[in-house]
mmCIF file of C-alpha atoms and ligand atoms in Angstrom:
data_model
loop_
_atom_site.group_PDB
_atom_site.id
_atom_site.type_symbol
_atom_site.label_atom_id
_atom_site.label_comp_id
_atom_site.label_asym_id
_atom_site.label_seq_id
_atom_site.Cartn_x
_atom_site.Cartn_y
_atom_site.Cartn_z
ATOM 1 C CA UNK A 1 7.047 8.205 22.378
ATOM 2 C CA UNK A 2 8.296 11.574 21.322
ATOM 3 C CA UNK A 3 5.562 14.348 21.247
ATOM 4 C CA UNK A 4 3.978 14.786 18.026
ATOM 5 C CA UNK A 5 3.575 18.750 17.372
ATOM 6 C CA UNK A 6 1.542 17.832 14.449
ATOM 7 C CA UNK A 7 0.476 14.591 12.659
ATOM 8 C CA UNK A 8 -0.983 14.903 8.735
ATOM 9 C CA UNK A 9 -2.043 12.134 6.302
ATOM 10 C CA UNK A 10 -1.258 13.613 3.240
ATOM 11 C CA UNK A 11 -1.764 10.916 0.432
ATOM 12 C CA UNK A 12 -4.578 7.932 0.150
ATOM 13 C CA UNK A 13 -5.255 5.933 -2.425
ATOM 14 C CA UNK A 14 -8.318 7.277 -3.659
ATOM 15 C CA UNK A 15 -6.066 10.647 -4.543
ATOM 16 C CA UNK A 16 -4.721 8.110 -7.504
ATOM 17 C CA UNK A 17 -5.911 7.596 -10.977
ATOM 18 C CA UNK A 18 -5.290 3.793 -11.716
ATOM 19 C CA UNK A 19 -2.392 3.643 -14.467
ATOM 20 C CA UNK A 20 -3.202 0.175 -15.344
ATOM 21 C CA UNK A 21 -6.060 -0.652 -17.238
ATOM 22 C CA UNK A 22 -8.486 -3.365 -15.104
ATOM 23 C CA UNK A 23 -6.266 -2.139 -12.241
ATOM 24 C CA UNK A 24 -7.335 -0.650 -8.849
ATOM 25 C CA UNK A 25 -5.406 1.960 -6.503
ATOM 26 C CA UNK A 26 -4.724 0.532 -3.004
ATOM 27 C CA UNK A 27 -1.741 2.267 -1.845
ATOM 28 C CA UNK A 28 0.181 5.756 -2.251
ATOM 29 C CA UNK A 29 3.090 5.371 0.840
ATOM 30 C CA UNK A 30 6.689 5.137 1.588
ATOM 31 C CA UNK A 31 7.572 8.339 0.106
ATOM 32 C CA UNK A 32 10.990 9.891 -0.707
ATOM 33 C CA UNK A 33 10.847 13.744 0.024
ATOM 34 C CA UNK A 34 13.539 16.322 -0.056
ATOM 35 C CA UNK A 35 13.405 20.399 -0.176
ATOM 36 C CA UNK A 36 13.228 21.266 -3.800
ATOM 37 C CA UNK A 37 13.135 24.982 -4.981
ATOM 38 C CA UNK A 38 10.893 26.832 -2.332
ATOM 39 C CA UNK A 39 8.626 23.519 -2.299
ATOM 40 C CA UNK A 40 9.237 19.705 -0.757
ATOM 41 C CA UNK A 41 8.984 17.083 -3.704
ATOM 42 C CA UNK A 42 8.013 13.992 -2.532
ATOM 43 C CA UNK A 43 8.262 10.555 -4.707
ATOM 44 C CA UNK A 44 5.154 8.285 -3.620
ATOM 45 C CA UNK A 45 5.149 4.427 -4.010
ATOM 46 C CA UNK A 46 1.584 3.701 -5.856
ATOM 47 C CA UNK A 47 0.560 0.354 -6.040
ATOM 48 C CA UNK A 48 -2.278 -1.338 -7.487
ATOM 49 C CA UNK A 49 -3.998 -4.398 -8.046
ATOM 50 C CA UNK A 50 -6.248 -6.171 -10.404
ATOM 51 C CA UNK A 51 -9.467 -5.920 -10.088
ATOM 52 C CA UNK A 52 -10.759 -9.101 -12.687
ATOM 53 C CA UNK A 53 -11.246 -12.049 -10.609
ATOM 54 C CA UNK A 54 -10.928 -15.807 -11.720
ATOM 55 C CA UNK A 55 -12.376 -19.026 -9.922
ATOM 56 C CA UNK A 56 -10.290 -20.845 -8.106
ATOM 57 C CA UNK A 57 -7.744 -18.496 -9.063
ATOM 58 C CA UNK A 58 -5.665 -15.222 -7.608
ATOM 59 C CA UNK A 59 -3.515 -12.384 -9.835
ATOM 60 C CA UNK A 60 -0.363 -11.494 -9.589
ATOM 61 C CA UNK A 61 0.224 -8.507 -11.400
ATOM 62 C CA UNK A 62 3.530 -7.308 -13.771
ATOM 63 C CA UNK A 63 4.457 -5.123 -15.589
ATOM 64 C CA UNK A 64 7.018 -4.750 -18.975
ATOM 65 C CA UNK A 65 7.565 -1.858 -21.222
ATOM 66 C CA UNK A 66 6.984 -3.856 -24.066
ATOM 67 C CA UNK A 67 4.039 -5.933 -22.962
ATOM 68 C CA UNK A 68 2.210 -3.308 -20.116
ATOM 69 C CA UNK A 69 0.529 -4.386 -17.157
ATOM 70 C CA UNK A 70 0.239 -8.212 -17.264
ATOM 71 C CA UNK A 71 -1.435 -11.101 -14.644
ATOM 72 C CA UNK A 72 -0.192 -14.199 -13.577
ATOM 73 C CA UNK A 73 -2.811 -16.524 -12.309
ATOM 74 C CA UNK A 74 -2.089 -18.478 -9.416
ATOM 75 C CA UNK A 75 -4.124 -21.720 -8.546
ATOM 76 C CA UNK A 76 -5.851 -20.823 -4.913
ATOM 77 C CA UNK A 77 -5.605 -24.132 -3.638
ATOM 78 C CA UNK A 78 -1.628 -24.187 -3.345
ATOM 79 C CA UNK A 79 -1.496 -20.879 -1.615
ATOM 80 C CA UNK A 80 -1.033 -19.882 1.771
ATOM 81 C CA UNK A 81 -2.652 -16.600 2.878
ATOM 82 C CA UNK A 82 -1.214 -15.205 6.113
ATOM 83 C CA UNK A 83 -0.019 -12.161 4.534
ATOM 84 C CA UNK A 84 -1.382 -9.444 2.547
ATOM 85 C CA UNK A 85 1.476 -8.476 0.939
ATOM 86 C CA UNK A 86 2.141 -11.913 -0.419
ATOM 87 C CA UNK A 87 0.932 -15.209 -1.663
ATOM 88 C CA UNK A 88 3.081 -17.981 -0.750
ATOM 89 C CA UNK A 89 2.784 -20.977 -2.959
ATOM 90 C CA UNK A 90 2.712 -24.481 -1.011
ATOM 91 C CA UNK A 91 4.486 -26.590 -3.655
ATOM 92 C CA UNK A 92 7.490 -24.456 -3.943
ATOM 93 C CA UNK A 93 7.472 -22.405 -1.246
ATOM 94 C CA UNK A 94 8.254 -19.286 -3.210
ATOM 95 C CA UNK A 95 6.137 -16.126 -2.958
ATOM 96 C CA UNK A 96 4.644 -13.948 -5.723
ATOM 97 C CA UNK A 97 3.847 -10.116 -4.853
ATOM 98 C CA UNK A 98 -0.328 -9.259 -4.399
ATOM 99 C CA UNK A 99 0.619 -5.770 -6.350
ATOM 100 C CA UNK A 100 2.972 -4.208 -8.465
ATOM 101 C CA UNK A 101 4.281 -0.610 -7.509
ATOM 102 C CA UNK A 102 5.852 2.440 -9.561
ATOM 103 C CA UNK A 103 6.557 5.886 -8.646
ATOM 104 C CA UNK A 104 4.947 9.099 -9.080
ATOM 105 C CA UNK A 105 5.934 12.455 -8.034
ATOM 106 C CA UNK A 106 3.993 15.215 -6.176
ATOM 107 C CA UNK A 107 4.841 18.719 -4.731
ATOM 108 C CA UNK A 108 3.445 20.377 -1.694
ATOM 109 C CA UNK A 109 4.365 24.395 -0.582
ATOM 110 C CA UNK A 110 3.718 23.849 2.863
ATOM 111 C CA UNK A 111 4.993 20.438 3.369
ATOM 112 C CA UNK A 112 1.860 19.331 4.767
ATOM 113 C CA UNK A 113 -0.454 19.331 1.842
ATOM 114 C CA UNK A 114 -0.329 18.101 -1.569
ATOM 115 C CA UNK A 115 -0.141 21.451 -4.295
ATOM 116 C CA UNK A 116 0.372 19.352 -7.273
ATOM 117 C CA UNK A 117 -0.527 14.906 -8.680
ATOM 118 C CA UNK A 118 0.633 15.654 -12.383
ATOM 119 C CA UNK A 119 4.499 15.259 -11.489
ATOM 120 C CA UNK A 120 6.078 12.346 -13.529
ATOM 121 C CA UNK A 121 5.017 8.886 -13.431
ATOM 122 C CA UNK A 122 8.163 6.879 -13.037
ATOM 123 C CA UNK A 123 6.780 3.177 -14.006
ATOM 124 C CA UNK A 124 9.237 -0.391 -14.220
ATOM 125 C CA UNK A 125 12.019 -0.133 -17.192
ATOM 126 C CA UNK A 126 14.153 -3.546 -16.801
ATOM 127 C CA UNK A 127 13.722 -7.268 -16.477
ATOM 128 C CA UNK A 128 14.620 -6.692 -12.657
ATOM 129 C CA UNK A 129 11.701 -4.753 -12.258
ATOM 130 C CA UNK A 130 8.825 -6.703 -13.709
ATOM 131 C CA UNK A 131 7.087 -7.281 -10.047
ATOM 132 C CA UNK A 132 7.590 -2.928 -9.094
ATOM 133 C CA UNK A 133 9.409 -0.594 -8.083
ATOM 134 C CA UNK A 134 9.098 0.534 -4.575
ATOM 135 C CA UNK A 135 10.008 2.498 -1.497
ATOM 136 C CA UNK A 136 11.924 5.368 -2.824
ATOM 137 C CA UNK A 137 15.165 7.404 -0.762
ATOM 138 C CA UNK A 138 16.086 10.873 -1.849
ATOM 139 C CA UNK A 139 20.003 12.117 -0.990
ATOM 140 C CA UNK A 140 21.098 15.055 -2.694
ATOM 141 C CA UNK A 141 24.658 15.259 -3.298
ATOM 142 C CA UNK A 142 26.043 18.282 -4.807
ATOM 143 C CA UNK A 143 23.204 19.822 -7.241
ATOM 144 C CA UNK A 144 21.831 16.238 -7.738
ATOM 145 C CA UNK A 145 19.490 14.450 -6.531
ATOM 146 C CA UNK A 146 20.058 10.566 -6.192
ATOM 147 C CA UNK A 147 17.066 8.099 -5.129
ATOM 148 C CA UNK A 148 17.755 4.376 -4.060
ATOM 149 C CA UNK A 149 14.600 2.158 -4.942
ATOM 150 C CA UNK A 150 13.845 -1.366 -4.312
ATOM 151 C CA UNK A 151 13.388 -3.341 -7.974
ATOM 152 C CA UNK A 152 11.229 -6.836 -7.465
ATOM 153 C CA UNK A 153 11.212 -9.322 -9.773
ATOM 154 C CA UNK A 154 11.536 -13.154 -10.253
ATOM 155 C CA UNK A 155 15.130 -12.862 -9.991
ATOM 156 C CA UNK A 156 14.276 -11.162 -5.936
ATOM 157 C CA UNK A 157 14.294 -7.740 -4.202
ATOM 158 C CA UNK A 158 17.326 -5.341 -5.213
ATOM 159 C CA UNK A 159 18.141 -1.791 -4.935
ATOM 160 C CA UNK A 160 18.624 0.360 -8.200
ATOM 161 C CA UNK A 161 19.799 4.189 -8.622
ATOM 162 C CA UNK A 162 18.189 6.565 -10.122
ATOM 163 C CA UNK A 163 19.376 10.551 -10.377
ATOM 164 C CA UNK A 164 17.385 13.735 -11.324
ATOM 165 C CA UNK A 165 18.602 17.888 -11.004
ATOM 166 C CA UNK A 166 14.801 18.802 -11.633
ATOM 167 C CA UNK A 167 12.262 15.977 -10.733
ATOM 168 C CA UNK A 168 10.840 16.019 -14.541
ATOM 169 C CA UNK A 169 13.602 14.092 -16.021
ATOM 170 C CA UNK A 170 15.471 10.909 -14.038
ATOM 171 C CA UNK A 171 18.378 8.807 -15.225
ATOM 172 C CA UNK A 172 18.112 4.969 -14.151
ATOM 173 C CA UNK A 173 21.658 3.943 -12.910
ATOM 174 C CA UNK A 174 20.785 0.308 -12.628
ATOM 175 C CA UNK A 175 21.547 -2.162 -9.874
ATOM 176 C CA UNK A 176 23.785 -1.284 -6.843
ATOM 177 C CA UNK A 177 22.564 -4.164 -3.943
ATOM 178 C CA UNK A 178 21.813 -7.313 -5.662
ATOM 179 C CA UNK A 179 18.919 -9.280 -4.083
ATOM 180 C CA UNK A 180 18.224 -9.089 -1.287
ATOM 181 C CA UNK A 181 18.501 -5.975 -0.147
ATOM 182 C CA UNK A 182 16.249 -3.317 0.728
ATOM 183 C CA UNK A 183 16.179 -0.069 2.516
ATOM 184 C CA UNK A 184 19.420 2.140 1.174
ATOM 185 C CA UNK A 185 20.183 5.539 2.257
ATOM 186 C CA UNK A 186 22.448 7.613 0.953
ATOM 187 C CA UNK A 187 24.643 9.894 3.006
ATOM 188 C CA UNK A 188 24.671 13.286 1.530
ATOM 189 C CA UNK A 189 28.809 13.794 1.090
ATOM 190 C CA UNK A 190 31.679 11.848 0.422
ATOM 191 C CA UNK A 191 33.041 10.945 4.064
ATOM 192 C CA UNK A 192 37.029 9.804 4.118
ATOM 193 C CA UNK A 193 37.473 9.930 0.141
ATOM 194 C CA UNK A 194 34.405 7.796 -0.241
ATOM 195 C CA UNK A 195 30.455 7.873 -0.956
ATOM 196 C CA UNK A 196 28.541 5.809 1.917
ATOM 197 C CA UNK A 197 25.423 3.978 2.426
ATOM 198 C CA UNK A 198 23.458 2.070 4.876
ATOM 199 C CA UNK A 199 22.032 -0.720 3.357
ATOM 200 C CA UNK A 200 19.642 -3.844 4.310
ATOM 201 C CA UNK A 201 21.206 -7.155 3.005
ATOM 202 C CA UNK A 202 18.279 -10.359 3.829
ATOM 203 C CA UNK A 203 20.338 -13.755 4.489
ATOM 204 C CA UNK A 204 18.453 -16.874 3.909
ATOM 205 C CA UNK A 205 20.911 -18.548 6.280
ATOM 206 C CA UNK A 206 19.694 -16.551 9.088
ATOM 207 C CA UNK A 207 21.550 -16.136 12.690
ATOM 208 C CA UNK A 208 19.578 -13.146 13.655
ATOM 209 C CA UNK A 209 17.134 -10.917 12.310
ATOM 210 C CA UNK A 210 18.045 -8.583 9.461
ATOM 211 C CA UNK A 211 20.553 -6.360 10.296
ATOM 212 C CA UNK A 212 21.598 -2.557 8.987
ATOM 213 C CA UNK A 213 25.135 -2.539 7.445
ATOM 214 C CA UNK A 214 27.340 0.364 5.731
ATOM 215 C CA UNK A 215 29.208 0.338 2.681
ATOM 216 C CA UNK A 216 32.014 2.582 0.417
ATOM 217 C CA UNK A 217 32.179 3.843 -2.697
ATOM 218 C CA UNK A 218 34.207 5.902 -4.988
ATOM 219 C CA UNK A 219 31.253 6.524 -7.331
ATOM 220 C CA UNK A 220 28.244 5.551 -5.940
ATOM 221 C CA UNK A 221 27.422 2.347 -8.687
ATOM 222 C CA UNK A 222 30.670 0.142 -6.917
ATOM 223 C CA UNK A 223 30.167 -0.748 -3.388
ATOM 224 C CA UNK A 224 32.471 -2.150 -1.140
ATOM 225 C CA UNK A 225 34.105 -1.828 2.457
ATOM 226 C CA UNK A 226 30.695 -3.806 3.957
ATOM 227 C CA UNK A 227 30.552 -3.637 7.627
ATOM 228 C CA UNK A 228 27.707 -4.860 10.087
ATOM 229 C CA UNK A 229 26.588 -0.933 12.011
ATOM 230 C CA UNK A 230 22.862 -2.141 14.141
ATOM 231 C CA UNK A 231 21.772 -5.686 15.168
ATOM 232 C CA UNK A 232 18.090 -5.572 16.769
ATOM 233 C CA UNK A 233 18.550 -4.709 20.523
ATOM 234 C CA UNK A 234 15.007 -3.955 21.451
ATOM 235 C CA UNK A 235 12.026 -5.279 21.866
ATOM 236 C CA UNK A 236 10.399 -2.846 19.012
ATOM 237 C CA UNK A 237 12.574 -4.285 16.556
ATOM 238 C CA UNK A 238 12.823 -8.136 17.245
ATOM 239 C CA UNK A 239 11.461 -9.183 14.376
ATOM 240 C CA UNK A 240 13.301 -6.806 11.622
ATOM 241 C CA UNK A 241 15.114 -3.671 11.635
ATOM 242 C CA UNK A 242 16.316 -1.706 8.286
ATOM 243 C CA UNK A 243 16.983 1.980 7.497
ATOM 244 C CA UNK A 244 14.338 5.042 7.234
ATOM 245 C CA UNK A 245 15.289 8.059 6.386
ATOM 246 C CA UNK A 246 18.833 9.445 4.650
ATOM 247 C CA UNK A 247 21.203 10.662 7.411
ATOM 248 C CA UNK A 248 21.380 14.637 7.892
ATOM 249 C CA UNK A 249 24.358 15.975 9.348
ATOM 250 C CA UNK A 250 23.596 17.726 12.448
ATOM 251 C CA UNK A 251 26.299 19.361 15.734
ATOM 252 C CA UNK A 252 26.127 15.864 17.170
ATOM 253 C CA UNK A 253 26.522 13.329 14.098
ATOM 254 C CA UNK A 254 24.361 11.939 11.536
ATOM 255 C CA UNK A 255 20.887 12.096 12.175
ATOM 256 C CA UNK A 256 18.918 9.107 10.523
ATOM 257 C CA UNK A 257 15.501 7.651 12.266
ATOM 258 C CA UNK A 258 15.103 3.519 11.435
ATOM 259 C CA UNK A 259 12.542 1.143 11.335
ATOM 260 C CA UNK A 260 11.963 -1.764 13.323
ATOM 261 C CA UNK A 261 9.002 -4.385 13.421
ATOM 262 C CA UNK A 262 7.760 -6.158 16.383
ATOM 263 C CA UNK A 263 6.246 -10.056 16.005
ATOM 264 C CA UNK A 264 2.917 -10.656 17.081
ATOM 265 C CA UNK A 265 2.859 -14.248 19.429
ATOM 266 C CA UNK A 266 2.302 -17.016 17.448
ATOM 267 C CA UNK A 267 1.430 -14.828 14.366
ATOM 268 C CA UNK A 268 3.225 -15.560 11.083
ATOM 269 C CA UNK A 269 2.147 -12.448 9.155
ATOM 270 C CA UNK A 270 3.880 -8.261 9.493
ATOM 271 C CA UNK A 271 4.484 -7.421 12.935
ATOM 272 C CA UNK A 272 3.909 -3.578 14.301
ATOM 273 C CA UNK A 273 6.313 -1.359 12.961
ATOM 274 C CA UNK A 274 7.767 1.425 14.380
ATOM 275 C CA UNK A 275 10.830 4.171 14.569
ATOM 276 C CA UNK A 276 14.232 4.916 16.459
ATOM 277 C CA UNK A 277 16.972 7.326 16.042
ATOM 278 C CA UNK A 278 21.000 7.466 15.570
ATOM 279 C CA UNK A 279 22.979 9.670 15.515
ATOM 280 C CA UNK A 280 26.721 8.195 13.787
ATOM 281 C CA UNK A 281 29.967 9.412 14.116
ATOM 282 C CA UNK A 282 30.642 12.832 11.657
ATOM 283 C CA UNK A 283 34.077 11.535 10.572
ATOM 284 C CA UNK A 284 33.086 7.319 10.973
ATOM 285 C CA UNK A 285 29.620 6.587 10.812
ATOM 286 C CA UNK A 286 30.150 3.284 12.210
ATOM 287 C CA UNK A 287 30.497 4.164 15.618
ATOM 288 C CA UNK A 288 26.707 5.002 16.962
ATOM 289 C CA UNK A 289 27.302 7.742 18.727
ATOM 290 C CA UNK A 290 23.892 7.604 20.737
ATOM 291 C CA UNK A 291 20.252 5.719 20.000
ATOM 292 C CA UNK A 292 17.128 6.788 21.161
ATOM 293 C CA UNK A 293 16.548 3.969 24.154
ATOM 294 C CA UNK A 294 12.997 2.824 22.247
ATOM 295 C CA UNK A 295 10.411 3.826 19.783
ATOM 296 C CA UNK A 296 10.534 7.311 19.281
ATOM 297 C CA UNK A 297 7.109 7.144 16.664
ATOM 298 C CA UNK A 298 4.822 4.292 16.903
ATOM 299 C CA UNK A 299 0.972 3.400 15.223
ATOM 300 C CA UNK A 300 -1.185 5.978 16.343
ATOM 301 C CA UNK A 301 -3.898 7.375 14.588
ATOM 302 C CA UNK A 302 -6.348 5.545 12.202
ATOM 303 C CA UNK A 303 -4.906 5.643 9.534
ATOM 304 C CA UNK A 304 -1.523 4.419 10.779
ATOM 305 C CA UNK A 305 -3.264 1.546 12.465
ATOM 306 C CA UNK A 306 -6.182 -0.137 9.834
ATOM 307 C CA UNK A 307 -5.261 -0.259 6.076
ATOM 308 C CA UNK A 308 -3.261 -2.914 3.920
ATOM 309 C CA UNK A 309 -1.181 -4.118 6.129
ATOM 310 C CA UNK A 310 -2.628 -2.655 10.168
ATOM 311 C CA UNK A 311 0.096 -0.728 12.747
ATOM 312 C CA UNK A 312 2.814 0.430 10.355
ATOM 313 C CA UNK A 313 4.498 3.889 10.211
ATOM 314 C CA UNK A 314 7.688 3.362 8.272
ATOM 315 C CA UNK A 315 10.101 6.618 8.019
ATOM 316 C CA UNK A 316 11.200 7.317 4.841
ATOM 317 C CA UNK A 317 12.202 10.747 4.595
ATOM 318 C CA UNK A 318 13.036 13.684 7.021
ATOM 319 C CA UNK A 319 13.099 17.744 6.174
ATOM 320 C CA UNK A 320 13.806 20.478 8.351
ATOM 321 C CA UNK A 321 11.674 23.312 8.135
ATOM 322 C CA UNK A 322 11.576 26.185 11.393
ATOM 323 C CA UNK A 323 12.701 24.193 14.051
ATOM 324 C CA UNK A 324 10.709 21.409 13.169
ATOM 325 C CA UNK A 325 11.620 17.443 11.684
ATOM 326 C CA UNK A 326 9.172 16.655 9.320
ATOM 327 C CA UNK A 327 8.974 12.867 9.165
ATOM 328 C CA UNK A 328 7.584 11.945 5.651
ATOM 329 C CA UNK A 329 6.705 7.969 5.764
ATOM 330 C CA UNK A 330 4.083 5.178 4.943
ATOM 331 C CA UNK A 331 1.087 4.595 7.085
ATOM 332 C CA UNK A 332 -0.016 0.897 7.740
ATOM 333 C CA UNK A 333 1.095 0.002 3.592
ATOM 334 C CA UNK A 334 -1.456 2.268 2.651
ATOM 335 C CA UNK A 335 -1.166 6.082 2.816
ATOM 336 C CA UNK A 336 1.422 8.591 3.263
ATOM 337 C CA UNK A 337 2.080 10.890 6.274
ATOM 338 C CA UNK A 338 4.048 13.554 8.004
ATOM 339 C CA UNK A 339 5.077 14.374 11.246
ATOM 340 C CA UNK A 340 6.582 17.308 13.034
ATOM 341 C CA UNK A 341 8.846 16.836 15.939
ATOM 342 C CA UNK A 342 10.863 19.533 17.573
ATOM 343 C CA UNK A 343 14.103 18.912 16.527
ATOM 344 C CA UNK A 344 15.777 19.814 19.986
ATOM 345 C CA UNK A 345 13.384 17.495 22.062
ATOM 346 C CA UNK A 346 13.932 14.609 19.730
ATOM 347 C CA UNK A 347 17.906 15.333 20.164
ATOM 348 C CA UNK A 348 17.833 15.020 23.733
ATOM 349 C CA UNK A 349 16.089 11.867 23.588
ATOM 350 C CA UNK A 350 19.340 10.120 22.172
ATOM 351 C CA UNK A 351 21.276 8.258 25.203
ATOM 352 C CA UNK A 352 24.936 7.656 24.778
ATOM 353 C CA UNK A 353 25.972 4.078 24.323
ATOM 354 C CA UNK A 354 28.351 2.451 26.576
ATOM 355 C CA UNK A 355 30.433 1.189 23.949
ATOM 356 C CA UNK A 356 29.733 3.153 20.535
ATOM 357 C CA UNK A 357 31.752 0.466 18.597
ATOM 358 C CA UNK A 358 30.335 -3.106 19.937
ATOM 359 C CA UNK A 359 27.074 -3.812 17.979
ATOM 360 C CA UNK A 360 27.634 -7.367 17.272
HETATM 361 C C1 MAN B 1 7.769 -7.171 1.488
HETATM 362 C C2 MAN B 1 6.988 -5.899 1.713
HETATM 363 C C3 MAN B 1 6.223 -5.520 0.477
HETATM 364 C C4 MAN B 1 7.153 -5.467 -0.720
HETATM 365 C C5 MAN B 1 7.921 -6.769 -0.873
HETATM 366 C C6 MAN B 1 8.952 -6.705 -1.973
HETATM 367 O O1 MAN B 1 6.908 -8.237 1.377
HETATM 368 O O2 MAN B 1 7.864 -4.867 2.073
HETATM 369 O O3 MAN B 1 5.611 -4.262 0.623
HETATM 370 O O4 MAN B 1 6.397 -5.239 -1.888
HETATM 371 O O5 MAN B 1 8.592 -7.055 0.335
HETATM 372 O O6 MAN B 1 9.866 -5.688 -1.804
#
C-alpha cells in the first residue's frame, strides 16, 4: 500500500437530516469534489431508507417529483438476502434497490473538514431516476463544471450529465450511457478534436468481468469511438473493476486512480474493494502508459472496514493541494473520506507496462 500522510472521515450519516418523510439516513459517500473558489465543493451521495416496517414484507423506496418519496412492498418470502445493497426476488430473478439516493452539496476550506451542509439538495427529476441518483464525478472543462451520475430505475443503471459554473444552480443534460453503465469520468479537455470519457458498460452476456472502456465526443451528450482500455489483471480486481476518479493531466500522462473488488470464496455478496493507478497516454489515452503493480489504497481503518456494505474505499475524486493528492471517496457504502498521498511517492509507484497497447 502507498503511505497514507493523513486519513480523515469527513461525512457520516448521522451529519444528514432525512429528506424523506418516514425515511432514515444510512449513507453520505461516493463524493464528487473539485477546487471551487478558495474552497473544495464536494457533491455527497445520501441515501436513505424507510423506516415503517410491514409483516412479511420489505420496502423499496422511490422517489417522483410529482408523487415524493414512495414504497414498494416486496413479499419476504420470494427474496433472497445475500446482499445489502439489494433484494433479489426468486420468481423473477430481478433485483429492487434497499435505498434510494440523491445528491447534496457541501463545502470544506481546508479540504479535510466540512465548513458548510446547506449547499443544494439535488433530488431525482426523470422517469430514469425513480430508484436514485448516485455516485457523482466532477470534470471541469473550461469555466464549467460537468458531473456524470448514475440514474437507477426500472428501466436499469445509466449515466446522466449534469453542468453547474457555481454549485447553486445545475442543468440536467439527460442520458449519455444507457443502462448499464456506471462509473464515467470525464477528461478535463478536448484530446484530438474530441471530448473523452472512461466509462463502465455491464454485459449480461459476460466473458470476463466488467471492464473500463473509452469513448469520443464532439459535444459531450453523443458518444462514440468505444474502445476496450483495462481488463482485470490482478488479483484485487477479479471480481470487478470500473473508474474512480476524473483523470488529471500530470508530466507523465493522465493521472486517474480505479477501483477494483476482490470475491470472497464461496461468497455471493460485495467483495473488498480497493484502488490502483494509471497514468494514459497525453496525446492517446488508450495506451496505459504505466499501472501501479497492485492496490495502492485498501480497507483500513474502521470506518472503511464495518458499515453498509464492510471493506470498501471507492475513489471518487482527487485534488491537489501542496504537494499532496487528496483522495475524496466512499468508505464501506457508508461515509465519506479523504486521503493525502504525496504526489511524488505515489508517481514512482507506477511500473511501465511491457506492452502499453495489449490489454485484451
Ligand atoms: C450496486 C451498488 C449500489 C447501487 C446499485 C445501483 O448494487 O453499487 O450501491 O445503488 O448498484 O447503481
Amino acid at each position: 500500500m502507498l503511505q497514507r500522510v493523513f486519513t480523515q472521515c469527513m461525512l457520516r450519516p448521522g451529519d444528514f437530516e432525512p429528506v424523506g418523510e418516514g425515511f432514515k439516513v444510512v449513507g453520505a459517500f461516493n463524493p464528487g469534489a473539485a477546487a471551487f473558489d478558495d474552497e473544495v465543493v464536494l457533491m455527497i451521495r445520501v441515501v436513505e431508507q424507510p423506516q415503517q416496517s410491514r409483516d412479511g414484507y420489505e420496502p423499496s423506496p422511490r422517489y417522483t417529483p410529482q408523487d415524493g418519496f414512495a414504497i414498494d412492498w416486496l413479499d419476504e418470502e420470494d427474496l433472497e438476502y445475500y446482499d445489502p445493497r439489494v433484494f433479489h426476488a426468486r420468481s423473477t430473478g430481478f433485483k429492487r434497490l434497499r435505498f434510494i439516493s440523491y445528491l447534496k452539496v457541501v463545502r470544506s476550506r481546508d479540504g479535510k473538514t466540512i465548513d458548510s451542509l446547506d449547499g443544494p439538495t439535488l433530488l431525482p427529476e426523470t422517469p430514469y431516476e425513480e430508484y436514485g441518483i448516485e455516485d457523482p464525478r466532477i470534470t471541469k472543462i473550461g469555466q464549467t463544471y460537468y458531473i456524470t451520475y448514475v440514474a437507477v430505475s426500472r428501466h436499469g443503471v445509466n449515466t446522466s450529465l449534469m453542468s453547474t459554473t457555481d454549485f447553486a444552480h445545475f442543468k440536467r443534460h439527460g442520458i449519455i450511457f444507457p443502462p448499464e453503465n456506471k462509473d464515467v469520468l470525464l477528461f478535463p479537455e478536448k484530446i484530438a478534436g474530441d471530448y473523452m470519457a472512461m466509462h463502465r458498460p455491464v454485459a449480461s452476456i459476460r466473458f470476463r468481468p466488467p471492464e473500463m472502456w473509452l469513448a469520443r465526443s464532439p459535444d459531450l451528450i453523443h458518444w462514440g469511438g468505444h474502445e476496450q482500455l483495462l481488463g482485470a489483471e490482478n488479483t484485487f480486481e477479479n471480481s470487478r473493476l470500473g473508474g474512480g476518479t476524473p483523470p488529471v493531466r500530470t508530466e507523465r500522462g493522465w493521472l486517474t486512480l480505479y477501483h477494483g473488488s476482490q470475491r470472497r470464496e464461496g461468497d455471493p455478496g460485495p467483495g473488498i474493494y480497493s484502488a490502483g493507478g494509471l497514468l494514459l497516454d497525453l496525446q492517446n489515452p488508450k495506451r496505459i502508459l504505466a499501472q501501479t503493480p497492485g492496490a495502492i489504497m485498501t480497507p483500513e481503518e474502521p470506518f472503511e472496514t464495518t458499515g453498509f456494505v464492510r471493506d470498501v474505499v471507492f475513489p471518487t475524486a482527487t485534488v491537489e493541494r501542496d504537494g499532496l493528492l487528496y483522495v475524496y471517496y466512499g468508505a464501506a457504502d457508508e461515509n465519506t473520506g479523504v486521503v493525502g498521498f504525496e504526489l511524488d511517492a505515489l508517481m514512482q509507484r507506477f511500473e511501465k507496462r511491457a506492452d502499453p497497447v495489449a490489454t485484451a
